[in-house]
Amino acid sequence: MIDKLEMLIALSRERHFGRAAESCHVTQPTLSSAIKALEETLGVQLVLRGARYIGLTPEGERVLARAKSIVAEARAMKSDVATARDGLAGTLRLGVIPTALASVHDYTRPFLTRNPAVRLRVVSLNSHEILERLVDFEVDAGLSYAAADLAHDTPPGFEVLTLYNETYALVTRPDLDLPATLDWSQLDQFELGLLTPDMQNRRILDRHLALAGMSVSPRIESNSIVALIGHVGDGNAATILPQRTAAFFAEGRGLACIPLSRLEAASTDVAFILPPVGRRTLLLDAFVQSLG
């Protein structure tokens, strides 16, 4: 039954029979047969079928909500039993905002070093997707902006474990005339490339710029930091990134990384978003304890 519920969850997520089958490591006919068998067991139609996947029936949506909880509990039980028997093992699944990807290893590497049987899966997600996947049991924890900075409220019972305050730097082509630090009000001299407005980091940067009395219209926008960095270094192009991420991309690329002045009124914390204690595996509990 559990494997069939997992296939239903995959089908809802992928919205395509072929991709869902691939994500479950089975053939498409196997997945289709499993869904039909689940429908027969429950006595209701779960999936609207046509030439391609259309969606779930109302009954399917209700089953899906329970399926996510059942599958998560089954995985947690399996993980906890294995941990109790063999010590810490299994896969720790983290959703991480793109601007924190360069920092996540500061917290995971020591834990992995101490626990060689543990594996890590890091998925790049925006802050809204992290909350969605936490609620749907698809990640164990999320590295994101603290609750006050999230566009959507943290679900009830979830814990916010603050790690550090985010500071920013300008990444641009090196020049002898560049100062050691910059004020936000000086950024009008650069051709800026910024993350797209749907990204939480962009909304935070816009808040900083507004506090500095700046109104910028970036010439380049992307939801990819790599794409922004690719445009830096040509002419007067520059981008603004969290300082750790800026240093990571500037190193070895011959780019300048210039810290920006701190605006206390726009202070932003980065934190681990954790599910309620009763929903955590022993593996996640051990990782959280390692952060202290």
PDB file of C-alpha atoms in Angstrom:
ATOM      1  CA  MET A   1       0.000   0.000   0.000  1.00  0.00           C
ATOM      2  CA  ILE A   2       2.759   2.475   0.919  1.00  0.00           C
ATOM      3  CA  ASP A   3       4.449   2.147  -2.467  1.00  0.00           C
ATOM      4  CA  LYS A   4       1.137   2.829  -4.217  1.00  0.00           C
ATOM      5  CA  LEU A   5       0.559   5.942  -2.124  1.00  0.00           C
ATOM      6  CA  GLU A   6       4.070   7.106  -3.012  1.00  0.00           C
ATOM      7  CA  MET A   7       3.209   6.742  -6.689  1.00  0.00           C
ATOM      8  CA  LEU A   8       0.020   8.775  -6.237  1.00  0.00           C
ATOM      9  CA  ILE A   9       2.044  11.526  -4.549  1.00  0.00           C
ATOM     10  CA  ALA A  10       4.601  11.450  -7.377  1.00  0.00           C
ATOM     11  CA  LEU A  11       1.850  11.662 -10.007  1.00  0.00           C
ATOM     12  CA  SER A  12       0.297  14.677  -8.294  1.00  0.00           C
ATOM     13  CA  ARG A  13       3.695  16.373  -8.036  1.00  0.00           C
ATOM     14  CA  GLU A  14       4.907  15.659 -11.587  1.00  0.00           C
ATOM     15  CA  ARG A  15       1.489  15.944 -13.285  1.00  0.00           C
ATOM     16  CA  HIS A  16       2.712  13.469 -15.885  1.00  0.00           C
ATOM     17  CA  PHE A  17       2.612   9.661 -15.829  1.00  0.00           C
ATOM     18  CA  GLY A  18       6.017   9.226 -17.449  1.00  0.00           C
ATOM     19  CA  ARG A  19       7.867  11.658 -15.177  1.00  0.00           C
ATOM     20  CA  ALA A  20       6.107  10.256 -12.099  1.00  0.00           C
ATOM     21  CA  ALA A  21       7.141   6.728 -13.046  1.00  0.00           C
ATOM     22  CA  GLU A  22      10.720   7.865 -13.590  1.00  0.00           C
ATOM     23  CA  SER A  23      10.833   9.577 -10.183  1.00  0.00           C
ATOM     24  CA  CYS A  24       9.588   6.329  -8.570  1.00  0.00           C
ATOM     25  CA  HIS A  25      12.094   4.230 -10.577  1.00  0.00           C
ATOM     26  CA  VAL A  26       9.368   2.121 -12.168  1.00  0.00           C
ATOM     27  CA  THR A  27       7.928   1.805 -15.663  1.00  0.00           C
ATOM     28  CA  GLN A  28       4.883   3.833 -16.682  1.00  0.00           C
ATOM     29  CA  PRO A  29       2.646   0.717 -16.994  1.00  0.00           C
ATOM     30  CA  THR A  30       3.709  -0.313 -13.464  1.00  0.00           C
ATOM     31  CA  LEU A  31       2.736   3.085 -12.082  1.00  0.00           C
ATOM     32  CA  SER A  32      -0.588   3.108 -13.930  1.00  0.00           C
ATOM     33  CA  SER A  33      -1.399  -0.378 -12.641  1.00  0.00           C
ATOM     34  CA  ALA A  34      -0.521   0.634  -9.082  1.00  0.00           C
ATOM     35  CA  ILE A  35      -2.839   3.674  -9.234  1.00  0.00           C
ATOM     36  CA  LYS A  36      -5.686   1.545 -10.603  1.00  0.00           C
ATOM     37  CA  ALA A  37      -5.104  -1.051  -7.878  1.00  0.00           C
ATOM     38  CA  LEU A  38      -5.232   1.695  -5.256  1.00  0.00           C
ATOM     39  CA  GLU A  39      -8.532   2.940  -6.721  1.00  0.00           C
ATOM     40  CA  GLU A  40      -9.951  -0.584  -6.564  1.00  0.00           C
ATOM     41  CA  THR A  41      -8.824  -1.033  -2.964  1.00  0.00           C
ATOM     42  CA  LEU A  42     -10.404   2.266  -1.879  1.00  0.00           C
ATOM     43  CA  GLY A  43     -13.461   1.894  -4.101  1.00  0.00           C
ATOM     44  CA  VAL A  44     -13.195   5.401  -5.631  1.00  0.00           C
ATOM     45  CA  GLN A  45     -11.721   7.007  -8.713  1.00  0.00           C
ATOM     46  CA  LEU A  46      -8.643   9.031  -7.761  1.00  0.00           C
ATOM     47  CA  VAL A  47      -7.279  10.254 -11.103  1.00  0.00           C
ATOM     48  CA  LEU A  48      -9.015  12.077 -13.957  1.00  0.00           C
ATOM     49  CA  ARG A  49      -7.768  10.408 -17.113  1.00  0.00           C
ATOM     50  CA  GLY A  50      -7.742  11.553 -20.708  1.00  0.00           C
ATOM     51  CA  ALA A  51      -5.142  11.473 -23.446  1.00  0.00           C
ATOM     52  CA  ARG A  52      -2.806  12.723 -20.705  1.00  0.00           C
ATOM     53  CA  TYR A  53      -2.889  13.408 -16.978  1.00  0.00           C
ATOM     54  CA  ILE A  54      -5.660  15.903 -16.147  1.00  0.00           C
ATOM     55  CA  GLY A  55      -5.659  15.964 -12.354  1.00  0.00           C
ATOM     56  CA  LEU A  56      -7.112  14.296  -9.295  1.00  0.00           C
ATOM     57  CA  THR A  57     -10.778  13.846  -8.475  1.00  0.00           C
ATOM     58  CA  PRO A  58     -12.090  15.479  -5.265  1.00  0.00           C
ATOM     59  CA  GLU A  59     -11.757  12.064  -3.627  1.00  0.00           C
ATOM     60  CA  GLY A  60      -8.225  11.842  -4.987  1.00  0.00           C
ATOM     61  CA  GLU A  61      -7.304  15.159  -3.406  1.00  0.00           C
ATOM     62  CA  ARG A  62      -8.542  13.964  -0.014  1.00  0.00           C
ATOM     63  CA  VAL A  63      -6.650  10.694  -0.354  1.00  0.00           C
ATOM     64  CA  LEU A  64      -3.531  12.613  -1.426  1.00  0.00           C
ATOM     65  CA  ALA A  65      -3.557  14.738   1.735  1.00  0.00           C
ATOM     66  CA  ARG A  66      -3.711  11.619   3.918  1.00  0.00           C
ATOM     67  CA  ALA A  67      -1.228   9.768   1.712  1.00  0.00           C
ATOM     68  CA  LYS A  68       1.448  12.409   2.321  1.00  0.00           C
ATOM     69  CA  SER A  69       1.059  12.034   6.070  1.00  0.00           C
ATOM     70  CA  ILE A  70       0.993   8.208   5.936  1.00  0.00           C
ATOM     71  CA  VAL A  71       4.060   7.986   3.693  1.00  0.00           C
ATOM     72  CA  ALA A  72       5.957  10.489   5.829  1.00  0.00           C
ATOM     73  CA  GLU A  73       5.160   8.547   9.010  1.00  0.00           C
ATOM     74  CA  ALA A  74       6.209   5.286   7.357  1.00  0.00           C
ATOM     75  CA  ARG A  75       9.513   6.806   6.221  1.00  0.00           C
ATOM     76  CA  ALA A  76      10.127   8.308   9.659  1.00  0.00           C
ATOM     77  CA  MET A  77       9.390   4.988  11.354  1.00  0.00           C
ATOM     78  CA  LYS A  78      11.748   3.141   9.007  1.00  0.00           C
ATOM     79  CA  SER A  79      14.460   5.755   9.567  1.00  0.00           C
ATOM     80  CA  ASP A  80      14.038   5.704  13.350  1.00  0.00           C
ATOM     81  CA  VAL A  81      14.146   1.909  13.548  1.00  0.00           C
ATOM     82  CA  ALA A  82      17.299   1.820  11.411  1.00  0.00           C
ATOM     83  CA  THR A  83      18.881   4.542  13.535  1.00  0.00           C
ATOM     84  CA  ALA A  84      18.048   2.757  16.775  1.00  0.00           C
ATOM     85  CA  ARG A  85      19.513  -0.476  15.391  1.00  0.00           C
ATOM     86  CA  ASP A  86      22.565   0.728  13.464  1.00  0.00           C
ATOM     87  CA  GLY A  87      23.213   4.292  14.617  1.00  0.00           C
ATOM     88  CA  LEU A  88      22.668   7.431  12.558  1.00  0.00           C
ATOM     89  CA  ALA A  89      22.058   6.608   8.906  1.00  0.00           C
ATOM     90  CA  GLY A  90      19.692   7.504   6.091  1.00  0.00           C
ATOM     91  CA  THR A  91      19.217  10.624   3.984  1.00  0.00           C
ATOM     92  CA  LEU A  92      18.764  14.108   5.414  1.00  0.00           C
ATOM     93  CA  ARG A  93      16.685  16.175   2.959  1.00  0.00           C
ATOM     94  CA  LEU A  94      17.126  19.939   3.058  1.00  0.00           C
ATOM     95  CA  GLY A  95      15.398  22.634   1.021  1.00  0.00           C
ATOM     96  CA  VAL A  96      17.685  25.674   0.699  1.00  0.00           C
ATOM     97  CA  ILE A  97      17.085  29.145  -0.740  1.00  0.00           C
ATOM     98  CA  PRO A  98      19.485  29.856  -3.659  1.00  0.00           C
ATOM     99  CA  THR A  99      21.293  32.655  -1.819  1.00  0.00           C
ATOM    100  CA  ALA A 100      22.196  30.296   1.064  1.00  0.00           C
ATOM    101  CA  LEU A 101      23.517  27.407  -1.026  1.00  0.00           C
ATOM    102  CA  ALA A 102      27.087  28.633  -0.571  1.00  0.00           C
ATOM    103  CA  SER A 103      26.629  28.619   3.229  1.00  0.00           C
ATOM    104  CA  VAL A 104      24.782  25.358   3.865  1.00  0.00           C
ATOM    105  CA  HIS A 105      27.983  23.278   3.965  1.00  0.00           C
ATOM    106  CA  ASP A 106      29.075  25.227   7.073  1.00  0.00           C
ATOM    107  CA  TYR A 107      26.312  23.386   8.947  1.00  0.00           C
ATOM    108  CA  THR A 108      26.130  20.059   7.121  1.00  0.00           C
ATOM    109  CA  ARG A 109      29.798  19.152   6.598  1.00  0.00           C
ATOM    110  CA  PRO A 110      30.674  18.747  10.311  1.00  0.00           C
ATOM    111  CA  PHE A 111      27.585  16.587  10.800  1.00  0.00           C
ATOM    112  CA  LEU A 112      28.430  14.386   7.794  1.00  0.00           C
ATOM    113  CA  THR A 113      32.024  14.035   8.950  1.00  0.00           C
ATOM    114  CA  ARG A 114      30.909  12.783  12.374  1.00  0.00           C
ATOM    115  CA  ASN A 115      28.281  10.456  10.878  1.00  0.00           C
ATOM    116  CA  PRO A 116      29.710   8.676   7.823  1.00  0.00           C
ATOM    117  CA  ALA A 117      26.572   6.574   7.235  1.00  0.00           C
ATOM    118  CA  VAL A 118      24.394   9.669   6.741  1.00  0.00           C
ATOM    119  CA  ARG A 119      23.661  10.980   3.261  1.00  0.00           C
ATOM    120  CA  LEU A 120      22.572  14.487   2.341  1.00  0.00           C
ATOM    121  CA  ARG A 121      20.175  15.722  -0.331  1.00  0.00           C
ATOM    122  CA  VAL A 122      20.089  19.491  -0.874  1.00  0.00           C
ATOM    123  CA  VAL A 123      17.385  20.953  -3.134  1.00  0.00           C
ATOM    124  CA  SER A 124      17.419  24.585  -4.255  1.00  0.00           C
ATOM    125  CA  LEU A 125      13.965  26.102  -3.585  1.00  0.00           C
ATOM    126  CA  ASN A 126      12.513  29.538  -3.017  1.00  0.00           C
ATOM    127  CA  SER A 127      11.160  30.390   0.441  1.00  0.00           C
ATOM    128  CA  HIS A 128       7.544  29.675  -0.529  1.00  0.00           C
ATOM    129  CA  GLU A 129       8.442  26.275  -2.020  1.00  0.00           C
ATOM    130  CA  ILE A 130      10.352  25.359   1.145  1.00  0.00           C
ATOM    131  CA  LEU A 131       7.255  25.923   3.281  1.00  0.00           C
ATOM    132  CA  GLU A 132       5.103  23.957   0.846  1.00  0.00           C
ATOM    133  CA  ARG A 133       7.481  21.002   0.831  1.00  0.00           C
ATOM    134  CA  LEU A 134       7.837  21.044   4.601  1.00  0.00           C
ATOM    135  CA  VAL A 135       4.053  20.841   4.977  1.00  0.00           C
ATOM    136  CA  ASP A 136       3.926  18.071   2.346  1.00  0.00           C
ATOM    137  CA  PHE A 137       6.725  16.075   4.086  1.00  0.00           C
ATOM    138  CA  GLU A 138       8.960  16.346   0.990  1.00  0.00           C
ATOM    139  CA  VAL A 139      11.926  17.882   2.844  1.00  0.00           C
ATOM    140  CA  ASP A 140      13.000  17.381   6.455  1.00  0.00           C
ATOM    141  CA  ALA A 141      14.013  20.997   7.113  1.00  0.00           C
ATOM    142  CA  GLY A 142      14.498  24.227   5.211  1.00  0.00           C
ATOM    143  CA  LEU A 143      17.269  26.818   5.205  1.00  0.00           C
ATOM    144  CA  SER A 144      15.377  30.012   4.468  1.00  0.00           C
ATOM    145  CA  TYR A 145      14.611  33.495   5.706  1.00  0.00           C
ATOM    146  CA  ALA A 146      13.319  33.829   9.257  1.00  0.00           C
ATOM    147  CA  ALA A 147       9.565  34.068   9.795  1.00  0.00           C
ATOM    148  CA  ALA A 148       9.460  37.873   9.814  1.00  0.00           C
ATOM    149  CA  ASP A 149      10.977  37.939   6.344  1.00  0.00           C
ATOM    150  CA  LEU A 150       8.805  35.272   4.759  1.00  0.00           C
ATOM    151  CA  ALA A 151       6.060  36.331   2.397  1.00  0.00           C
ATOM    152  CA  HIS A 152       3.966  33.461   3.785  1.00  0.00           C
ATOM    153  CA  ASP A 153       3.523  32.668   7.482  1.00  0.00           C
ATOM    154  CA  THR A 154       5.418  29.750   8.941  1.00  0.00           C
ATOM    155  CA  PRO A 155       2.919  26.915   9.616  1.00  0.00           C
ATOM    156  CA  PRO A 156       1.697  26.498  13.218  1.00  0.00           C
ATOM    157  CA  GLY A 157       4.017  24.432  15.375  1.00  0.00           C
ATOM    158  CA  PHE A 158       7.030  24.877  13.117  1.00  0.00           C
ATOM    159  CA  GLU A 159      10.224  26.162  14.718  1.00  0.00           C
ATOM    160  CA  VAL A 160      12.537  28.882  13.402  1.00  0.00           C
ATOM    161  CA  LEU A 161      16.186  28.350  14.396  1.00  0.00           C
ATOM    162  CA  THR A 162      18.058  31.546  13.526  1.00  0.00           C
ATOM    163  CA  LEU A 163      21.609  31.022  12.251  1.00  0.00           C
ATOM    164  CA  TYR A 164      22.981  34.365  11.086  1.00  0.00           C
ATOM    165  CA  ASN A 165      22.110  37.858   9.954  1.00  0.00           C
ATOM    166  CA  GLU A 166      22.454  38.338   6.208  1.00  0.00           C
ATOM    167  CA  THR A 167      24.782  41.095   5.004  1.00  0.00           C
ATOM    168  CA  TYR A 168      25.409  42.038   1.388  1.00  0.00           C
ATOM    169  CA  ALA A 169      28.172  42.769  -1.067  1.00  0.00           C
ATOM    170  CA  LEU A 170      28.499  44.085  -4.594  1.00  0.00           C
ATOM    171  CA  VAL A 171      30.171  41.764  -7.105  1.00  0.00           C
ATOM    172  CA  THR A 172      31.714  43.581 -10.057  1.00  0.00           C
ATOM    173  CA  ARG A 173      34.813  43.832 -12.213  1.00  0.00           C
ATOM    174  CA  PRO A 174      37.877  44.854 -10.196  1.00  0.00           C
ATOM    175  CA  ASP A 175      39.004  48.459 -10.522  1.00  0.00           C
ATOM    176  CA  LEU A 176      41.656  50.409  -8.642  1.00  0.00           C
ATOM    177  CA  ASP A 177      39.168  53.231  -8.074  1.00  0.00           C
ATOM    178  CA  LEU A 178      36.694  51.013  -6.225  1.00  0.00           C
ATOM    179  CA  PRO A 179      36.407  51.759  -2.480  1.00  0.00           C
ATOM    180  CA  ALA A 180      36.816  49.126   0.241  1.00  0.00           C
ATOM    181  CA  THR A 181      33.115  49.448   1.151  1.00  0.00           C
ATOM    182  CA  LEU A 182      30.067  50.982  -0.494  1.00  0.00           C
ATOM    183  CA  ASP A 183      26.888  52.681   0.669  1.00  0.00           C
ATOM    184  CA  TRP A 184      23.629  51.582  -0.908  1.00  0.00           C
ATOM    185  CA  SER A 185      23.146  55.144  -2.154  1.00  0.00           C
ATOM    186  CA  GLN A 186      26.247  54.754  -4.356  1.00  0.00           C
ATOM    187  CA  LEU A 187      24.864  51.873  -6.400  1.00  0.00           C
ATOM    188  CA  ASP A 188      23.411  54.099  -9.106  1.00  0.00           C
ATOM    189  CA  GLN A 189      26.848  54.212 -10.750  1.00  0.00           C
ATOM    190  CA  PHE A 190      26.603  50.504 -11.629  1.00  0.00           C
ATOM    191  CA  GLU A 191      24.607  48.611 -14.240  1.00  0.00           C
ATOM    192  CA  LEU A 192      22.848  46.222 -11.897  1.00  0.00           C
ATOM    193  CA  GLY A 193      21.705  42.687 -12.514  1.00  0.00           C
ATOM    194  CA  LEU A 194      19.363  41.380  -9.805  1.00  0.00           C
ATOM    195  CA  LEU A 195      17.273  38.338  -9.044  1.00  0.00           C
ATOM    196  CA  THR A 196      13.719  38.400 -10.384  1.00  0.00           C
ATOM    197  CA  PRO A 197      10.958  40.079  -8.296  1.00  0.00           C
ATOM    198  CA  ASP A 198       9.362  36.721  -7.406  1.00  0.00           C
ATOM    199  CA  MET A 199      12.470  35.811  -5.404  1.00  0.00           C
ATOM    200  CA  GLN A 200      12.377  36.672  -1.692  1.00  0.00           C
ATOM    201  CA  ASN A 201      15.973  37.941  -1.815  1.00  0.00           C
ATOM    202  CA  ARG A 202      14.996  40.484  -4.476  1.00  0.00           C
ATOM    203  CA  ARG A 203      12.192  41.807  -2.306  1.00  0.00           C
ATOM    204  CA  ILE A 204      14.669  42.156   0.567  1.00  0.00           C
ATOM    205  CA  LEU A 205      17.126  44.028  -1.663  1.00  0.00           C
ATOM    206  CA  ASP A 206      14.348  46.323  -2.884  1.00  0.00           C
ATOM    207  CA  ARG A 207      13.589  47.113   0.761  1.00  0.00           C
ATOM    208  CA  HIS A 208      17.231  47.990   1.399  1.00  0.00           C
ATOM    209  CA  LEU A 209      17.391  50.172  -1.694  1.00  0.00           C
ATOM    210  CA  ALA A 210      14.191  51.986  -0.744  1.00  0.00           C
ATOM    211  CA  LEU A 211      15.553  52.735   2.731  1.00  0.00           C
ATOM    212  CA  ALA A 212      18.624  54.220   1.067  1.00  0.00           C
ATOM    213  CA  GLY A 213      16.383  56.409  -1.095  1.00  0.00           C
ATOM    214  CA  MET A 214      17.263  54.445  -4.212  1.00  0.00           C
ATOM    215  CA  SER A 215      14.949  53.431  -7.013  1.00  0.00           C
ATOM    216  CA  VAL A 216      16.725  51.119  -9.450  1.00  0.00           C
ATOM    217  CA  SER A 217      15.578  49.478 -12.636  1.00  0.00           C
ATOM    218  CA  PRO A 218      17.975  46.564 -13.196  1.00  0.00           C
ATOM    219  CA  ARG A 219      18.989  45.999 -16.781  1.00  0.00           C
ATOM    220  CA  ILE A 220      19.382  42.274 -16.174  1.00  0.00           C
ATOM    221  CA  GLU A 221      17.057  40.061 -14.126  1.00  0.00           C
ATOM    222  CA  SER A 222      17.267  36.314 -13.596  1.00  0.00           C
ATOM    223  CA  ASN A 223      16.182  33.685 -11.076  1.00  0.00           C
ATOM    224  CA  SER A 224      19.680  32.199 -11.415  1.00  0.00           C
ATOM    225  CA  ILE A 225      22.681  33.579  -9.541  1.00  0.00           C
ATOM    226  CA  VAL A 226      24.953  31.833 -12.037  1.00  0.00           C
ATOM    227  CA  ALA A 227      23.324  33.758 -14.888  1.00  0.00           C
ATOM    228  CA  LEU A 228      23.830  37.057 -13.052  1.00  0.00           C
ATOM    229  CA  ILE A 229      27.484  36.298 -12.309  1.00  0.00           C
ATOM    230  CA  GLY A 230      27.956  35.406 -15.969  1.00  0.00           C
ATOM    231  CA  HIS A 231      27.087  38.993 -16.909  1.00  0.00           C
ATOM    232  CA  VAL A 232      29.341  40.560 -14.284  1.00  0.00           C
ATOM    233  CA  GLY A 233      32.804  41.662 -15.321  1.00  0.00           C
ATOM    234  CA  ASP A 234      31.755  43.126 -18.639  1.00  0.00           C
ATOM    235  CA  GLY A 235      31.810  46.918 -18.564  1.00  0.00           C
ATOM    236  CA  ASN A 236      30.192  48.355 -15.455  1.00  0.00           C
ATOM    237  CA  ALA A 237      27.880  45.394 -14.767  1.00  0.00           C
ATOM    238  CA  ALA A 238      27.437  44.301 -11.140  1.00  0.00           C
ATOM    239  CA  THR A 239      25.134  42.287  -8.914  1.00  0.00           C
ATOM    240  CA  ILE A 240      24.226  42.330  -5.212  1.00  0.00           C
ATOM    241  CA  LEU A 241      24.427  39.080  -3.260  1.00  0.00           C
ATOM    242  CA  PRO A 242      24.610  37.975   0.373  1.00  0.00           C
ATOM    243  CA  GLN A 243      28.226  38.420   1.426  1.00  0.00           C
ATOM    244  CA  ARG A 244      29.040  34.715   1.802  1.00  0.00           C
ATOM    245  CA  THR A 245      27.537  33.921  -1.586  1.00  0.00           C
ATOM    246  CA  ALA A 246      29.254  36.937  -3.172  1.00  0.00           C
ATOM    247  CA  ALA A 247      32.663  35.811  -1.892  1.00  0.00           C
ATOM    248  CA  PHE A 248      32.028  32.254  -3.119  1.00  0.00           C
ATOM    249  CA  PHE A 249      31.332  33.403  -6.684  1.00  0.00           C
ATOM    250  CA  ALA A 250      33.973  36.143  -6.785  1.00  0.00           C
ATOM    251  CA  GLU A 251      36.809  33.860  -5.677  1.00  0.00           C
ATOM    252  CA  GLY A 252      38.737  32.402  -8.580  1.00  0.00           C
ATOM    253  CA  ARG A 253      36.849  34.478 -11.133  1.00  0.00           C
ATOM    254  CA  GLY A 254      38.906  37.642 -10.787  1.00  0.00           C
ATOM    255  CA  LEU A 255      35.913  39.629  -9.554  1.00  0.00           C
ATOM    256  CA  ALA A 256      35.744  42.234  -6.814  1.00  0.00           C
ATOM    257  CA  CYS A 257      33.538  41.622  -3.773  1.00  0.00           C
ATOM    258  CA  ILE A 258      32.782  44.919  -2.019  1.00  0.00           C
ATOM    259  CA  PRO A 259      30.805  44.872   1.269  1.00  0.00           C
ATOM    260  CA  LEU A 260      27.752  47.133   1.408  1.00  0.00           C
ATOM    261  CA  SER A 261      26.934  49.239   4.454  1.00  0.00           C
ATOM    262  CA  ARG A 262      24.662  47.616   7.034  1.00  0.00           C
ATOM    263  CA  LEU A 263      21.098  48.907   7.244  1.00  0.00           C
ATOM    264  CA  GLU A 264      19.784  47.871  10.663  1.00  0.00           C
ATOM    265  CA  ALA A 265      16.221  48.859   9.770  1.00  0.00           C
ATOM    266  CA  ALA A 266      16.241  46.241   7.020  1.00  0.00           C
ATOM    267  CA  SER A 267      17.997  43.495   9.001  1.00  0.00           C
ATOM    268  CA  THR A 268      17.340  40.003   7.637  1.00  0.00           C
ATOM    269  CA  ASP A 269      17.926  36.700   9.427  1.00  0.00           C
ATOM    270  CA  VAL A 270      18.579  33.335   7.790  1.00  0.00           C
ATOM    271  CA  ALA A 271      17.274  30.335   9.710  1.00  0.00           C
ATOM    272  CA  PHE A 272      16.487  26.651   9.628  1.00  0.00           C
ATOM    273  CA  ILE A 273      12.717  26.134   9.439  1.00  0.00           C
ATOM    274  CA  LEU A 274      11.931  22.933  11.329  1.00  0.00           C
ATOM    275  CA  PRO A 275       8.744  20.842  11.557  1.00  0.00           C
ATOM    276  CA  PRO A 276       7.098  20.244  14.943  1.00  0.00           C
ATOM    277  CA  VAL A 277       9.084  17.983  17.285  1.00  0.00           C
ATOM    278  CA  GLY A 278       6.619  15.125  16.889  1.00  0.00           C
ATOM    279  CA  ARG A 279       7.158  15.072  13.133  1.00  0.00           C
ATOM    280  CA  ARG A 280      10.953  14.908  13.228  1.00  0.00           C
ATOM    281  CA  THR A 281      13.023  11.807  12.672  1.00  0.00           C
ATOM    282  CA  LEU A 282      15.857  10.832  14.997  1.00  0.00           C
ATOM    283  CA  LEU A 283      18.213  11.786  12.162  1.00  0.00           C
ATOM    284  CA  LEU A 284      16.808  15.316  11.972  1.00  0.00           C
ATOM    285  CA  ASP A 285      16.858  15.630  15.768  1.00  0.00           C
ATOM    286  CA  ALA A 286      20.546  14.687  15.775  1.00  0.00           C
ATOM    287  CA  PHE A 287      21.289  17.241  13.062  1.00  0.00           C
ATOM    288  CA  VAL A 288      19.449  19.993  14.964  1.00  0.00           C
ATOM    289  CA  GLN A 289      21.391  19.134  18.126  1.00  0.00           C
ATOM    290  CA  SER A 290      24.627  19.413  16.142  1.00  0.00           C
ATOM    291  CA  LEU A 291      23.762  23.018  15.280  1.00  0.00           C
ATOM    292  CA  GLY A 292      23.834  23.995  18.948  1.00  0.00           C
TER     293      GLY A 292
END
